[in-house]
Amino acid sequence: MKIPVMSDFVAAGEMPEVLFWVGCAGSFDQRAQKVTGAFVKILQHCNISFAVLGAEEGCTGDPARRAGNEFLFQMLAANNIAVLNGYGIKDIVTTCPHCFNTLKNEYPELGGNYNVLHHSQYIQQLIDAGKLAMKEDGVFKGKRITYHDSCYLGRANDVYEAPRKVLEVLDAELVEMRRCKSRGMCCGAGGAQMFKEAEKGNKEVNIERTEEALEVQPDIIAAACPFCNTMMTDGVKNKEQEEAVKVYDIAELIAMGNALMDVK
Amino acid sequence: MHFIPQVLFSLLLLATGIVAYRKYSFIRRNILLGRDETLTGSTSERWKNMVLFALGQKKMFRNWIPAVLHLFIYVSFVIVNLEVVEIVIDGITGSHRILAAPLGGFYTFMISLIEVLSAAALLATFAFLWRRNVQKVARFTQPEMKGWPFKDANLILLFEIVLVTAILSMNAIDYQLHQRGTPHYPDTGNLLLGQYLSNLFSSIGSNTLILMERAAWWTHIAGIFFFLLYIPHSKHLHIFLAFPNSFYMRQDTPKGHMDNMPVIMNEVKTMLDPSAEVTEIANPPKAFGAKDVTDLSWKSLMDAYSCTECGRCTAACPANQTGKQLSPRKIMMDTRDRLEEVGRNIDTKGTDYDDGKSLLGDYITAEELRACTTCNACVEECPVNISPLNIILELRRYQVMEQSDAPEAWTQMFNNLENNQAPWQFNPEDRLKWAEEL
């Protein structure tokens, strides 16, 4: 499928409504690519004029900065800001809470000022605006869904309600884990942990969190972050529950609920 | 000879004042050894934060049972100190309960209030001793709590019992003596608890009672003086520092925001574009990140002194819960211990003395730092808004940028980011490949 890139818009002398920041996971990770696809389907379904940067996009620098490599962070950020400012980008939406946090909170000091939304907030706005009406008797009716808070969405940016509001329209049964919202437990991937082996301990963080999720006996664990998604998926596999419990991103759930995507 | 107690009291007051001034100045000076940090945000917001978090204990109420128990001790501490005003006047002038007559019914009310709060505090103190020593609540039993921190916590609680017992018996005996018409013991009105507690002393002779009343009075005031001098050495310092620490807490920035490093930003900017305009940095840091406490911001150092080792941070830390070495509370305790050491070195061996030790390595290990997922759970939980995360990230910066010390996998990730603008080894030209599958 042809996905509009910024350079096409500029060539046509136009500007999209919003730039979709895909992120490294959304671009390269096979599981996260499906989330990218689901979100694109939602944007198209709602007739949103959007563009991506394609090969001009680079890592926001979040893992480098949190690992302690400020030089690398500043290099990556400077390149991205030059591209974004060059195109005169004002509005950005992203499916990754880490990109969201960096673009929204850390680029302004470096000269990059944008309105940045996480896709949970963006989808909520689409629902509120009546652009994304859910079908009666949804495919998720009667299913138990538990939402796992991403640290970089929740505690880092106080976004607790948007993903839950989005899930509410699925007409499913939403159940909260013992630790949720500001008390939500990390999946174990943040702070560049995703890119190294865990330190010595008696358990993996994602196993601890998955066990907590399984306690509430969900049919679906909903994530809003590609890294949480990986960690929870691995956790469910480790517990040999992958047949009974599925891990989906909220964008996939909404896309499936609107028959924009096959229900798996 | 009747003025001897007055002289003794005045000397004790003066000596306490001098020693306290020296001890608290040491702490203030140590905090100011930290790097400058520019404060952002409005002052009115700062006052609001202080009222909410320190005075109002907003975050304590995330956890109801300890919050209510703590509130008893906190409120009684604040109110009891009003009686100390009278004690100090009596001590210097030789009067006894000088405020009883002028305040009348209000005096009875105030002392009764103090009695009730003291009794509540006494119950809370026993509950806290129970939680630490019998119930052994998990967050009080981690490795960093062994030894002095464990003793310190119990000492304060035992001390609290002594003070409260002294104040309750002082009031009750006073009441009993007044009932007997003993001279110099004025009418305090019907004290809510004192009128009943006084019955405990009804069989004791008046002369013994007067001695007992004096003993309780002196125990109470000398105890408070001792407490004031003990606190600078204790985790209990939070009773004072919770206030400035909430006042100076980070505001206007979401928790996910990490401090910028303008020096590096400028360097990268001019590297990419030699004509780029950059703002000159006043007092650039000697090194990137933090190796020792003096490389940390003064706010992080104030954080360390404000920590009362409650361990809510550690209990919420995903790394700690899964058996890793990292404990955010230990990060704060290590920072304080090292800062005190640096402070003592300056006082005894001069400012240029280098003991060859540092916070990174001698106190906090690479293994601890590398277990952090930067999830902000520790920051969220802290009742007095301490950020252990800030210290962890500054130490990581020093490790990676000054010592080139990173796990192999991170070095690989850095290479990928540099060459492919992604943490994995993918061709940047393939960034849009996902669209083909759609």
Short mmCIF file of N, CA, C and O in Angstrom, two decimals, chain A residues 10-122:
data_model
loop_
_atom_site.label_atom_id
_atom_site.label_comp_id
_atom_site.label_asym_id
_atom_site.label_seq_id
_atom_site.Cartn_x
_atom_site.Cartn_y
_atom_site.Cartn_z
N VAL A 10 4.99 17.98 0.16
CA VAL A 10 5.71 19.21 -0.15
C VAL A 10 5.77 19.42 -1.67
O VAL A 10 5.55 20.51 -2.18
N ALA A 11 6.02 18.32 -2.39
CA ALA A 11 6.09 18.41 -3.85
C ALA A 11 4.76 18.91 -4.42
O ALA A 11 4.74 19.65 -5.41
N ALA A 12 3.66 18.51 -3.77
CA ALA A 12 2.35 18.94 -4.24
C ALA A 12 1.95 20.29 -3.65
O ALA A 12 0.84 20.79 -3.90
N GLY A 13 2.84 20.86 -2.83
CA GLY A 13 2.55 22.15 -2.19
C GLY A 13 1.46 22.07 -1.14
O GLY A 13 0.72 23.03 -0.92
N GLU A 14 1.34 20.92 -0.51
CA GLU A 14 0.29 20.76 0.50
C GLU A 14 0.87 20.39 1.86
O GLU A 14 2.05 20.03 1.96
N MET A 15 0.03 20.46 2.89
CA MET A 15 0.43 20.03 4.23
C MET A 15 -0.60 19.02 4.74
O MET A 15 -1.80 19.24 4.59
N PRO A 16 -0.14 17.93 5.36
CA PRO A 16 -1.11 17.00 5.95
C PRO A 16 -1.66 17.58 7.26
O PRO A 16 -1.05 18.48 7.83
N GLU A 17 -2.77 17.01 7.70
CA GLU A 17 -3.35 17.44 8.98
C GLU A 17 -2.39 17.11 10.12
O GLU A 17 -2.23 17.88 11.06
N VAL A 18 -1.80 15.92 10.01
CA VAL A 18 -0.97 15.45 11.10
C VAL A 18 0.16 14.57 10.56
O VAL A 18 0.00 13.90 9.54
N LEU A 19 1.31 14.62 11.26
CA LEU A 19 2.42 13.73 10.90
C LEU A 19 2.35 12.50 11.80
O LEU A 19 2.28 12.63 13.03
N PHE A 20 2.35 11.34 11.21
CA PHE A 20 2.37 10.10 11.99
C PHE A 20 3.83 9.71 12.18
O PHE A 20 4.51 9.34 11.23
N TRP A 21 4.30 9.82 13.44
CA TRP A 21 5.67 9.43 13.80
C TRP A 21 5.64 7.93 14.09
O TRP A 21 5.09 7.52 15.11
N VAL A 22 6.21 7.13 13.21
CA VAL A 22 6.06 5.67 13.32
C VAL A 22 6.96 5.08 14.40
O VAL A 22 6.56 4.17 15.11
N GLY A 23 8.17 5.62 14.53
CA GLY A 23 9.10 5.10 15.54
C GLY A 23 9.85 3.88 15.03
O GLY A 23 9.42 3.24 14.05
N CYS A 24 10.95 3.55 15.68
CA CYS A 24 11.79 2.43 15.22
C CYS A 24 11.06 1.10 15.36
O CYS A 24 11.10 0.27 14.46
N ALA A 25 10.40 0.90 16.50
CA ALA A 25 9.69 -0.37 16.70
C ALA A 25 8.58 -0.49 15.66
O ALA A 25 8.45 -1.51 14.98
N GLY A 26 7.80 0.56 15.51
CA GLY A 26 6.70 0.55 14.55
C GLY A 26 7.17 0.33 13.13
O GLY A 26 6.43 -0.19 12.28
N SER A 27 8.40 0.72 12.82
CA SER A 27 8.94 0.56 11.47
C SER A 27 9.54 -0.81 11.24
O SER A 27 9.37 -1.40 10.18
N PHE A 28 10.29 -1.29 12.24
CA PHE A 28 11.11 -2.48 12.00
C PHE A 28 10.66 -3.74 12.73
O PHE A 28 10.90 -4.85 12.27
N ASP A 29 10.05 -3.59 13.90
CA ASP A 29 9.67 -4.77 14.69
C ASP A 29 8.41 -5.39 14.09
O ASP A 29 7.40 -4.71 13.91
N GLN A 30 8.47 -6.68 13.80
CA GLN A 30 7.37 -7.34 13.10
C GLN A 30 6.03 -7.21 13.81
O GLN A 30 5.01 -6.99 13.18
N ARG A 31 6.07 -7.36 15.12
CA ARG A 31 4.82 -7.28 15.89
C ARG A 31 4.30 -5.83 15.88
O ARG A 31 3.11 -5.59 15.68
N ALA A 32 5.23 -4.88 16.07
CA ALA A 32 4.82 -3.48 16.13
C ALA A 32 4.37 -2.97 14.75
O ALA A 32 3.54 -2.06 14.67
N GLN A 33 4.89 -3.57 13.69
CA GLN A 33 4.45 -3.17 12.35
C GLN A 33 2.95 -3.38 12.18
O GLN A 33 2.28 -2.60 11.50
N LYS A 34 2.42 -4.40 12.82
CA LYS A 34 0.97 -4.68 12.74
C LYS A 34 0.18 -3.55 13.41
O LYS A 34 -0.91 -3.20 12.97
N VAL A 35 0.76 -3.01 14.51
CA VAL A 35 0.11 -1.90 15.20
C VAL A 35 0.14 -0.66 14.30
O VAL A 35 -0.85 0.07 14.18
N THR A 36 1.28 -0.45 13.65
CA THR A 36 1.40 0.66 12.71
C THR A 36 0.31 0.54 11.64
O THR A 36 -0.39 1.52 11.34
N GLY A 37 0.17 -0.68 11.10
CA GLY A 37 -0.84 -0.92 10.08
C GLY A 37 -2.24 -0.64 10.59
O GLY A 37 -3.05 0.01 9.90
N ALA A 38 -2.52 -1.09 11.81
CA ALA A 38 -3.86 -0.88 12.38
C ALA A 38 -4.15 0.61 12.54
O ALA A 38 -5.26 1.08 12.23
N PHE A 39 -3.15 1.35 12.99
CA PHE A 39 -3.37 2.78 13.20
C PHE A 39 -3.57 3.51 11.86
O PHE A 39 -4.41 4.40 11.75
N VAL A 40 -2.81 3.08 10.84
CA VAL A 40 -2.97 3.66 9.51
C VAL A 40 -4.40 3.41 8.99
O VAL A 40 -5.05 4.31 8.46
N LYS A 41 -4.90 2.18 9.20
CA LYS A 41 -6.27 1.86 8.79
C LYS A 41 -7.28 2.78 9.48
O LYS A 41 -8.25 3.22 8.86
N ILE A 42 -7.03 3.05 10.75
CA ILE A 42 -7.94 3.94 11.49
C ILE A 42 -7.90 5.35 10.89
O ILE A 42 -8.93 5.97 10.66
N LEU A 43 -6.69 5.83 10.63
CA LEU A 43 -6.55 7.17 10.06
C LEU A 43 -7.26 7.26 8.71
O LEU A 43 -7.98 8.22 8.42
N GLN A 44 -7.05 6.23 7.90
CA GLN A 44 -7.67 6.22 6.57
C GLN A 44 -9.19 6.14 6.69
O GLN A 44 -9.92 6.84 6.00
N HIS A 45 -9.66 5.28 7.60
CA HIS A 45 -11.10 5.12 7.82
C HIS A 45 -11.75 6.45 8.20
O HIS A 45 -12.89 6.73 7.82
N CYS A 46 -11.01 7.24 8.94
CA CYS A 46 -11.57 8.52 9.39
C CYS A 46 -11.23 9.66 8.41
O CYS A 46 -11.46 10.84 8.74
N ASN A 47 -10.68 9.31 7.28
CA ASN A 47 -10.31 10.30 6.27
C ASN A 47 -9.39 11.39 6.80
O ASN A 47 -9.57 12.57 6.52
N ILE A 48 -8.44 10.99 7.58
CA ILE A 48 -7.46 11.95 8.10
C ILE A 48 -6.35 12.07 7.06
O ILE A 48 -5.81 11.08 6.60
N SER A 49 -6.02 13.31 6.72
CA SER A 49 -4.88 13.50 5.83
C SER A 49 -3.61 13.46 6.68
O SER A 49 -3.39 14.30 7.54
N PHE A 50 -2.81 12.40 6.48
CA PHE A 50 -1.61 12.24 7.30
C PHE A 50 -0.43 11.89 6.41
O PHE A 50 -0.58 11.50 5.25
N ALA A 51 0.76 12.06 6.97
CA ALA A 51 1.97 11.66 6.26
C ALA A 51 2.94 11.04 7.23
O ALA A 51 2.82 11.23 8.46
N VAL A 52 3.90 10.28 6.72
CA VAL A 52 4.99 9.79 7.56
C VAL A 52 6.29 10.37 6.99
O VAL A 52 6.30 10.94 5.90
N LEU A 53 7.38 10.24 7.75
CA LEU A 53 8.66 10.77 7.25
C LEU A 53 9.42 9.74 6.44
O LEU A 53 10.33 10.07 5.68
N GLY A 54 9.05 8.46 6.60
CA GLY A 54 9.75 7.40 5.87
C GLY A 54 11.22 7.36 6.26
O GLY A 54 11.56 7.41 7.45
N ALA A 55 12.07 7.31 5.26
CA ALA A 55 13.51 7.18 5.53
C ALA A 55 14.10 8.41 6.21
O ALA A 55 15.23 8.37 6.72
N GLU A 56 13.35 9.49 6.24
CA GLU A 56 13.87 10.70 6.91
C GLU A 56 13.68 10.67 8.42
O GLU A 56 14.17 11.55 9.13
N GLU A 57 12.91 9.68 8.91
CA GLU A 57 12.70 9.57 10.35
C GLU A 57 13.86 8.80 10.97
O GLU A 57 14.38 7.87 10.35
N GLY A 58 14.28 9.21 12.16
CA GLY A 58 15.31 8.46 12.89
C GLY A 58 14.88 8.32 14.34
O GLY A 58 13.96 9.01 14.79
N CYS A 59 15.53 7.45 15.06
CA CYS A 59 15.23 7.28 16.49
C CYS A 59 15.22 8.64 17.18
O CYS A 59 16.07 9.49 16.91
N THR A 60 14.25 8.85 18.10
CA THR A 60 14.19 10.13 18.82
C THR A 60 15.39 10.29 19.75
O THR A 60 15.72 11.38 20.17
N GLY A 61 16.02 9.19 20.10
CA GLY A 61 17.18 9.23 20.98
C GLY A 61 16.89 8.79 22.39
O GLY A 61 17.79 8.75 23.24
N ASP A 62 15.62 8.42 22.66
CA ASP A 62 15.24 8.03 24.04
C ASP A 62 16.15 6.95 24.65
O ASP A 62 16.67 7.16 25.75
N PRO A 63 16.39 5.83 23.98
CA PRO A 63 17.21 4.82 24.65
C PRO A 63 18.65 5.28 24.88
O PRO A 63 19.26 4.94 25.89
N ALA A 64 19.20 6.06 23.94
CA ALA A 64 20.56 6.57 24.11
C ALA A 64 20.63 7.48 25.32
O ALA A 64 21.52 7.37 26.17
N ARG A 65 19.66 8.40 25.45
CA ARG A 65 19.66 9.36 26.55
C ARG A 65 19.53 8.65 27.90
O ARG A 65 20.26 8.95 28.83
N ARG A 66 18.60 7.68 27.98
CA ARG A 66 18.39 7.00 29.26
C ARG A 66 19.53 6.06 29.62
O ARG A 66 19.74 5.75 30.80
N ALA A 67 20.26 5.62 28.60
CA ALA A 67 21.43 4.77 28.90
C ALA A 67 22.59 5.64 29.37
O ALA A 67 23.56 5.14 29.94
N GLY A 68 22.51 6.96 29.12
CA GLY A 68 23.55 7.87 29.57
C GLY A 68 24.33 8.51 28.43
O GLY A 68 25.21 9.33 28.68
N ASN A 69 23.99 8.16 27.18
CA ASN A 69 24.74 8.70 26.05
C ASN A 69 24.09 9.96 25.50
O ASN A 69 23.39 9.94 24.48
N GLU A 70 24.35 11.07 26.18
CA GLU A 70 23.72 12.34 25.82
C GLU A 70 24.18 12.84 24.45
O GLU A 70 23.41 13.44 23.71
N PHE A 71 25.44 12.58 24.11
CA PHE A 71 25.96 13.01 22.80
C PHE A 71 25.12 12.43 21.66
O PHE A 71 24.68 13.14 20.77
N LEU A 72 24.93 11.13 21.75
CA LEU A 72 24.17 10.44 20.72
C LEU A 72 22.74 10.93 20.69
O LEU A 72 22.17 11.15 19.61
N PHE A 73 22.17 11.13 21.86
CA PHE A 73 20.81 11.67 21.91
C PHE A 73 20.73 13.00 21.19
O PHE A 73 19.84 13.24 20.37
N GLN A 74 21.69 13.88 21.51
CA GLN A 74 21.65 15.24 20.92
C GLN A 74 21.82 15.18 19.40
O GLN A 74 21.20 15.96 18.68
N MET A 75 22.65 14.25 18.92
CA MET A 75 22.85 14.10 17.47
C MET A 75 21.55 13.68 16.80
O MET A 75 21.12 14.26 15.81
N LEU A 76 20.93 12.63 17.35
CA LEU A 76 19.70 12.11 16.77
C LEU A 76 18.60 13.17 16.82
O LEU A 76 17.88 13.38 15.84
N ALA A 77 18.52 13.87 17.97
CA ALA A 77 17.48 14.88 18.15
C ALA A 77 17.69 16.02 17.16
O ALA A 77 16.73 16.49 16.52
N ALA A 78 18.94 16.47 17.02
CA ALA A 78 19.21 17.60 16.13
C ALA A 78 18.80 17.25 14.69
O ALA A 78 18.20 18.08 14.00
N ASN A 79 19.11 16.03 14.25
CA ASN A 79 18.73 15.61 12.90
C ASN A 79 17.21 15.60 12.73
O ASN A 79 16.68 16.11 11.75
N ASN A 80 16.52 15.02 13.71
CA ASN A 80 15.06 14.95 13.61
C ASN A 80 14.44 16.34 13.63
O ASN A 80 13.51 16.62 12.87
N ILE A 81 14.95 17.20 14.51
CA ILE A 81 14.38 18.55 14.62
C ILE A 81 14.61 19.32 13.32
O ILE A 81 13.72 20.04 12.85
N ALA A 82 15.78 19.12 12.70
CA ALA A 82 16.05 19.79 11.42
C ALA A 82 15.03 19.35 10.37
O ALA A 82 14.50 20.19 9.63
N VAL A 83 14.75 18.05 10.33
CA VAL A 83 13.77 17.54 9.35
C VAL A 83 12.37 18.08 9.66
O VAL A 83 11.69 18.63 8.79
N LEU A 84 11.96 17.95 10.92
CA LEU A 84 10.60 18.38 11.31
C LEU A 84 10.40 19.88 11.09
O LEU A 84 9.39 20.30 10.54
N ASN A 85 11.40 20.67 11.53
CA ASN A 85 11.28 22.12 11.36
C ASN A 85 11.35 22.50 9.88
O ASN A 85 10.69 23.44 9.44
N GLY A 86 12.17 21.74 9.13
CA GLY A 86 12.29 21.99 7.69
C GLY A 86 10.95 21.85 6.98
O GLY A 86 10.63 22.63 6.07
N TYR A 87 10.15 20.91 7.42
CA TYR A 87 8.83 20.70 6.82
C TYR A 87 7.76 21.59 7.48
O TYR A 87 6.62 21.58 7.05
N GLY A 88 8.14 22.28 8.50
CA GLY A 88 7.16 23.13 9.20
C GLY A 88 6.09 22.32 9.91
O GLY A 88 4.92 22.71 9.99
N ILE A 89 6.47 21.16 10.46
CA ILE A 89 5.51 20.28 11.14
C ILE A 89 5.00 20.93 12.43
O ILE A 89 5.79 21.48 13.21
N LYS A 90 3.69 20.86 12.62
CA LYS A 90 3.12 21.39 13.87
C LYS A 90 2.48 20.28 14.70
O LYS A 90 2.58 20.28 15.91
N ASP A 91 1.80 19.36 14.04
CA ASP A 91 1.08 18.32 14.79
C ASP A 91 1.65 16.94 14.51
O ASP A 91 1.83 16.56 13.35
N ILE A 92 1.91 16.22 15.58
CA ILE A 92 2.48 14.89 15.46
C ILE A 92 1.65 13.90 16.28
O ILE A 92 1.19 14.23 17.38
N VAL A 93 1.45 12.71 15.73
CA VAL A 93 0.84 11.63 16.52
C VAL A 93 1.79 10.44 16.41
O VAL A 93 2.41 10.22 15.39
N THR A 94 1.93 9.72 17.52
CA THR A 94 2.84 8.57 17.52
C THR A 94 2.25 7.41 18.30
O THR A 94 1.49 7.62 19.26
N THR A 95 2.59 6.18 17.91
CA THR A 95 2.08 4.99 18.60
C THR A 95 3.05 4.51 19.68
O THR A 95 2.82 3.49 20.30
N CYS A 96 4.16 5.26 19.88
CA CYS A 96 5.14 4.85 20.88
C CYS A 96 5.24 5.88 22.01
O CYS A 96 5.54 7.04 21.77
N PRO A 97 4.98 5.46 23.26
CA PRO A 97 5.05 6.40 24.39
C PRO A 97 6.44 6.99 24.61
O PRO A 97 6.56 8.09 25.14
N HIS A 98 7.48 6.26 24.20
CA HIS A 98 8.84 6.78 24.39
C HIS A 98 9.10 7.90 23.40
O HIS A 98 9.64 8.95 23.76
N CYS A 99 8.72 7.69 22.14
CA CYS A 99 8.82 8.76 21.15
C CYS A 99 7.97 9.94 21.60
O CYS A 99 8.39 11.10 21.55
N PHE A 100 6.75 9.63 22.05
CA PHE A 100 5.81 10.67 22.52
C PHE A 100 6.44 11.54 23.60
O PHE A 100 6.45 12.76 23.50
N ASN A 101 7.04 10.89 24.59
CA ASN A 101 7.64 11.62 25.70
C ASN A 101 8.80 12.49 25.23
O ASN A 101 8.92 13.66 25.63
N THR A 102 9.64 11.94 24.38
CA THR A 102 10.83 12.69 23.95
C THR A 102 10.42 13.86 23.05
O THR A 102 10.89 14.98 23.24
N LEU A 103 9.56 13.58 22.08
CA LEU A 103 9.13 14.64 21.16
C LEU A 103 8.41 15.76 21.93
O LEU A 103 8.65 16.94 21.69
N LYS A 104 7.56 15.37 22.85
CA LYS A 104 6.72 16.34 23.55
C LYS A 104 7.49 17.10 24.64
O LYS A 104 7.35 18.31 24.76
N ASN A 105 8.30 16.37 25.42
CA ASN A 105 8.91 17.00 26.60
C ASN A 105 10.36 17.40 26.45
O ASN A 105 10.84 18.26 27.19
N GLU A 106 11.08 16.75 25.55
CA GLU A 106 12.52 16.98 25.51
C GLU A 106 12.99 17.74 24.28
O GLU A 106 14.05 18.36 24.31
N TYR A 107 12.22 17.71 23.19
CA TYR A 107 12.63 18.46 22.00
C TYR A 107 12.45 19.98 22.13
O TYR A 107 13.22 20.73 21.53
N PRO A 108 11.44 20.46 22.89
CA PRO A 108 11.28 21.93 22.98
C PRO A 108 12.56 22.67 23.41
O PRO A 108 12.91 23.67 22.80
N GLU A 109 13.28 22.14 24.40
CA GLU A 109 14.52 22.80 24.86
C GLU A 109 15.57 22.83 23.75
O GLU A 109 16.52 23.61 23.81
N LEU A 110 15.42 21.92 22.78
CA LEU A 110 16.41 21.81 21.71
C LEU A 110 15.96 22.54 20.45
O LEU A 110 16.61 22.45 19.41
N GLY A 111 14.81 23.21 20.54
CA GLY A 111 14.34 23.98 19.40
C GLY A 111 13.27 23.30 18.58
O GLY A 111 12.95 23.75 17.48
N GLY A 112 12.69 22.22 19.08
CA GLY A 112 11.62 21.54 18.36
C GLY A 112 10.31 21.65 19.12
O GLY A 112 10.14 20.97 20.13
N ASN A 113 9.40 22.50 18.66
CA ASN A 113 8.14 22.70 19.37
C ASN A 113 6.96 22.21 18.54
O ASN A 113 6.66 22.78 17.50
N TYR A 114 6.32 21.15 19.00
CA TYR A 114 5.21 20.56 18.26
C TYR A 114 4.09 20.20 19.22
O TYR A 114 4.31 20.04 20.41
N ASN A 115 2.87 20.08 18.63
CA ASN A 115 1.78 19.51 19.43
C ASN A 115 1.87 18.01 19.23
O ASN A 115 1.66 17.53 18.12
N VAL A 116 2.18 17.30 20.29
CA VAL A 116 2.39 15.86 20.15
C VAL A 116 1.29 15.10 20.89
O VAL A 116 0.99 15.40 22.04
N LEU A 117 0.69 14.15 20.21
CA LEU A 117 -0.33 13.31 20.85
C LEU A 117 0.08 11.85 20.72
O LEU A 117 0.68 11.44 19.73
N HIS A 118 -0.25 11.11 21.74
CA HIS A 118 -0.08 9.66 21.66
C HIS A 118 -1.33 9.11 20.95
O HIS A 118 -2.40 9.70 21.04
N HIS A 119 -1.20 7.99 20.26
CA HIS A 119 -2.35 7.51 19.48
C HIS A 119 -3.57 7.21 20.34
O HIS A 119 -4.69 7.30 19.85
N SER A 120 -3.38 6.91 21.63
CA SER A 120 -4.56 6.71 22.48
C SER A 120 -5.36 8.01 22.59
O SER A 120 -6.59 8.00 22.56
N GLN A 121 -4.63 9.13 22.73
CA GLN A 121 -5.32 10.42 22.82
C GLN A 121 -5.97 10.78 21.48
O GLN A 121 -7.07 11.32 21.44
N TYR A 122 -5.24 10.46 20.40
CA TYR A 122 -5.72 10.80 19.07
C TYR A 122 -6.99 10.01 18.74
O TYR A 122 -7.97 10.56 18.26
#
